Coordinates of C-alpha atoms in Angstrom, one line a residue:
M1 CA 0.0 0.0 0.0
E2 CA 1.4 3.4 -1.0
C3 CA 1.2 6.3 1.0
G4 CA -1.0 9.4 -0.1
V5 CA -2.8 7.3 -2.6
F6 CA -6.4 6.7 -2.0
K7 CA -8.3 3.7 -3.6
Q8 CA -11.3 5.1 -5.6
R9 CA -14.3 3.0 -5.0
G10 CA -17.7 3.0 -7.1
V11 CA -21.4 2.8 -5.9
S12 CA -22.4 -0.7 -5.2
L13 CA -25.6 -2.3 -6.7
L14 CA -27.0 -2.5 -3.3
E15 CA -26.5 1.1 -2.5
M16 CA -28.2 2.0 -5.6
M17 CA -31.2 -0.1 -4.9
I18 CA -31.6 1.4 -1.4
V19 CA -31.5 4.9 -3.0
L20 CA -34.1 3.8 -5.5
V21 CA -36.4 2.3 -3.0
V22 CA -36.3 5.5 -0.9
L23 CA -37.1 7.6 -3.8
V24 CA -40.0 5.4 -4.8
V25 CA -41.4 5.6 -1.3
L26 CA -41.0 9.4 -1.1
I27 CA -42.8 9.9 -4.5
S28 CA -45.7 7.6 -3.5
L29 CA -46.2 9.5 -0.4
A30 CA -45.9 13.0 -2.2
Y31 CA -48.1 12.3 -5.3
P32 CA -51.6 12.2 -3.9
S33 CA -51.0 15.6 -2.1
F34 CA -49.6 16.9 -5.4
R35 CA -52.5 15.8 -7.3
Q36 CA -55.0 17.3 -4.9
M37 CA -53.1 20.6 -5.1
L38 CA -53.5 20.5 -8.9
H39 CA -57.2 20.0 -8.5
G40 CA -57.6 22.7 -5.9
M41 CA -55.5 25.2 -8.1
E42 CA -57.7 24.4 -11.2
A43 CA -60.9 25.0 -9.3
K44 CA -59.8 28.3 -7.9
R45 CA -58.5 29.5 -11.2
I46 CA -61.7 28.8 -13.1
R47 CA -63.8 30.3 -10.2
N48 CA -61.8 33.4 -10.2
T49 CA -61.8 33.6 -14.0
L50 CA -65.7 33.3 -14.1
M51 CA -66.3 35.8 -11.4
V52 CA -64.2 38.4 -13.1
V53 CA -65.8 37.7 -16.5
L54 CA -69.4 38.1 -15.0
K55 CA -68.5 41.2 -13.2
E56 CA -66.9 42.7 -16.3
A57 CA -69.7 41.8 -18.5
R58 CA -72.2 43.7 -16.1
L59 CA -69.9 46.7 -15.9
V60 CA -68.9 47.0 -19.5
S61 CA -72.7 46.7 -20.6
A62 CA -73.9 49.4 -18.2
T63 CA -71.0 51.7 -19.0
H64 CA -70.9 51.3 -23.0
R65 CA -74.7 50.9 -23.1
Q66 CA -74.2 47.6 -25.3
N67 CA -75.9 44.3 -25.0
L68 CA -73.2 41.8 -24.1
I69 CA -73.1 38.0 -24.4
V70 CA -71.2 35.7 -22.1
C71 CA -70.9 32.0 -22.9
L72 CA -68.8 28.9 -22.5
A73 CA -67.2 28.4 -25.9
D74 CA -65.1 25.8 -27.7
E75 CA -61.8 26.2 -29.6
D76 CA -64.0 27.5 -32.7
N77 CA -65.8 30.1 -30.5
Q78 CA -69.0 28.2 -30.7
C79 CA -71.2 28.6 -27.5
H80 CA -72.6 25.6 -25.7
N81 CA -73.5 24.9 -22.2
R82 CA -70.7 22.3 -21.6
A83 CA -67.7 23.8 -23.6
K84 CA -64.4 23.4 -21.5
D85 CA -62.1 25.5 -23.5
K86 CA -63.0 29.2 -22.7
V87 CA -65.4 31.8 -21.7
I88 CA -66.1 34.5 -24.2
L89 CA -67.6 38.0 -23.9
F90 CA -68.8 39.7 -27.0
V91 CA -71.0 42.4 -28.2
D92 CA -74.3 41.1 -29.9
D93 CA -74.7 43.8 -32.7
D94 CA -77.1 41.8 -34.7
N95 CA -79.0 40.2 -31.8
N96 CA -78.4 36.6 -33.0
Q97 CA -76.8 35.3 -29.8
R98 CA -73.8 34.0 -31.4
L99 CA -70.2 35.4 -32.2
D100 CA -70.0 36.9 -35.7
G101 CA -67.2 39.0 -37.3
D102 CA -65.6 41.3 -35.1
E103 CA -68.0 41.2 -32.1
L104 CA -65.5 39.6 -29.7
L105 CA -64.4 41.7 -26.8
K106 CA -62.4 39.2 -24.7
E107 CA -61.9 35.6 -24.3
Y108 CA -60.6 33.8 -21.1
A109 CA -59.0 30.4 -21.2
L110 CA -60.5 27.6 -19.1
N111 CA -58.7 24.5 -20.3
T112 CA -60.3 22.2 -17.6
K113 CA -58.2 19.1 -17.0
Y114 CA -59.7 17.9 -13.5
G115 CA -63.2 18.8 -13.9
N116 CA -66.3 19.6 -15.8
I117 CA -68.1 22.8 -16.4
E118 CA -71.7 23.6 -17.3
M119 CA -73.8 26.6 -17.7
N120 CA -77.5 26.6 -16.9
V121 CA -79.4 29.8 -17.8
S122 CA -83.1 30.3 -17.7
A123 CA -85.2 29.1 -20.7
R124 CA -82.5 26.5 -21.3
R125 CA -80.1 29.2 -23.2
H126 CA -76.4 28.4 -23.7
Y127 CA -75.4 32.1 -23.0
M128 CA -76.2 35.0 -20.6
K129 CA -77.2 38.3 -22.1
Y130 CA -76.4 41.5 -20.2
F131 CA -78.6 44.4 -21.4
G132 CA -76.9 47.7 -22.2
D133 CA -79.8 49.8 -20.8
S134 CA -79.3 48.5 -17.2
G135 CA -76.3 46.1 -17.1
V136 CA -78.2 43.4 -15.8
P137 CA -79.1 40.1 -17.3
R138 CA -82.8 40.4 -17.2
G139 CA -84.4 37.0 -17.9
H140 CA -80.9 35.4 -18.5
F141 CA -80.0 34.4 -14.9
G142 CA -79.0 30.9 -13.8
H143 CA -75.7 29.5 -12.6
I144 CA -72.4 28.0 -13.9
K145 CA -71.2 24.9 -12.1
Y146 CA -67.6 23.4 -11.8
C147 CA -67.5 19.8 -10.6
S148 CA -64.2 18.2 -9.9
V149 CA -63.8 14.6 -11.5
E150 CA -62.4 13.2 -8.4
R151 CA -62.5 15.6 -5.4
S152 CA -65.9 16.9 -4.5
Q153 CA -64.5 19.6 -1.9
F154 CA -63.4 21.6 -5.2
D155 CA -67.1 21.5 -6.5
Y156 CA -68.8 24.9 -6.7
K157 CA -71.5 26.9 -8.2
I158 CA -71.6 30.5 -9.3
T159 CA -75.3 31.8 -9.3
I160 CA -76.2 35.0 -11.3
T161 CA -79.5 36.6 -10.2
A162 CA -81.9 38.4 -12.5
I163 CA -80.4 41.7 -11.3
G164 CA -76.8 40.7 -12.1
Y165 CA -75.8 40.0 -8.5
V166 CA -73.1 37.1 -8.5
W167 CA -72.1 34.9 -5.7
D168 CA -70.4 31.5 -5.2
G169 CA -71.1 28.5 -3.3
K170 CA -70.1 24.9 -2.8
G171 CA -71.4 21.9 -4.4
C172 CA -72.7 20.6 -7.8
N173 CA -76.2 20.1 -6.8

């Protein structure tokens, strides 16, 4: 044995296996919490987006004296009750309750991954209309529900009254 020279030693197969087992155990313990965090973040993001859109629709409709439509929409900006892609806000110049030409004011991405969203408006409409003379959705009240696929504690319902008041509550019932 020579003085001052150290013998280099690699990692044994047993040591590598122990490290891998510890990592697998840590990941398996952390994954459910991480998944629950993702569900909660999506629910809060969508709730906040919808609250902003509904309040903005009322404000813009009243200040600009224009009839505005709010609806859930797909990638092609087609409104329907269970669209998951986005919420659109547009001026309905021709009063046909669908987006035409340059009527779009804003769109807000939803992109739901962990839940379903549904809009229920009076008279089975697929949109809410805010009237420019008052800024309220006369006859176009209802609710929007977000229902988590796995975690019911993230379910909520946003209700819009006939006078445009918006509040949120828990549950998908």
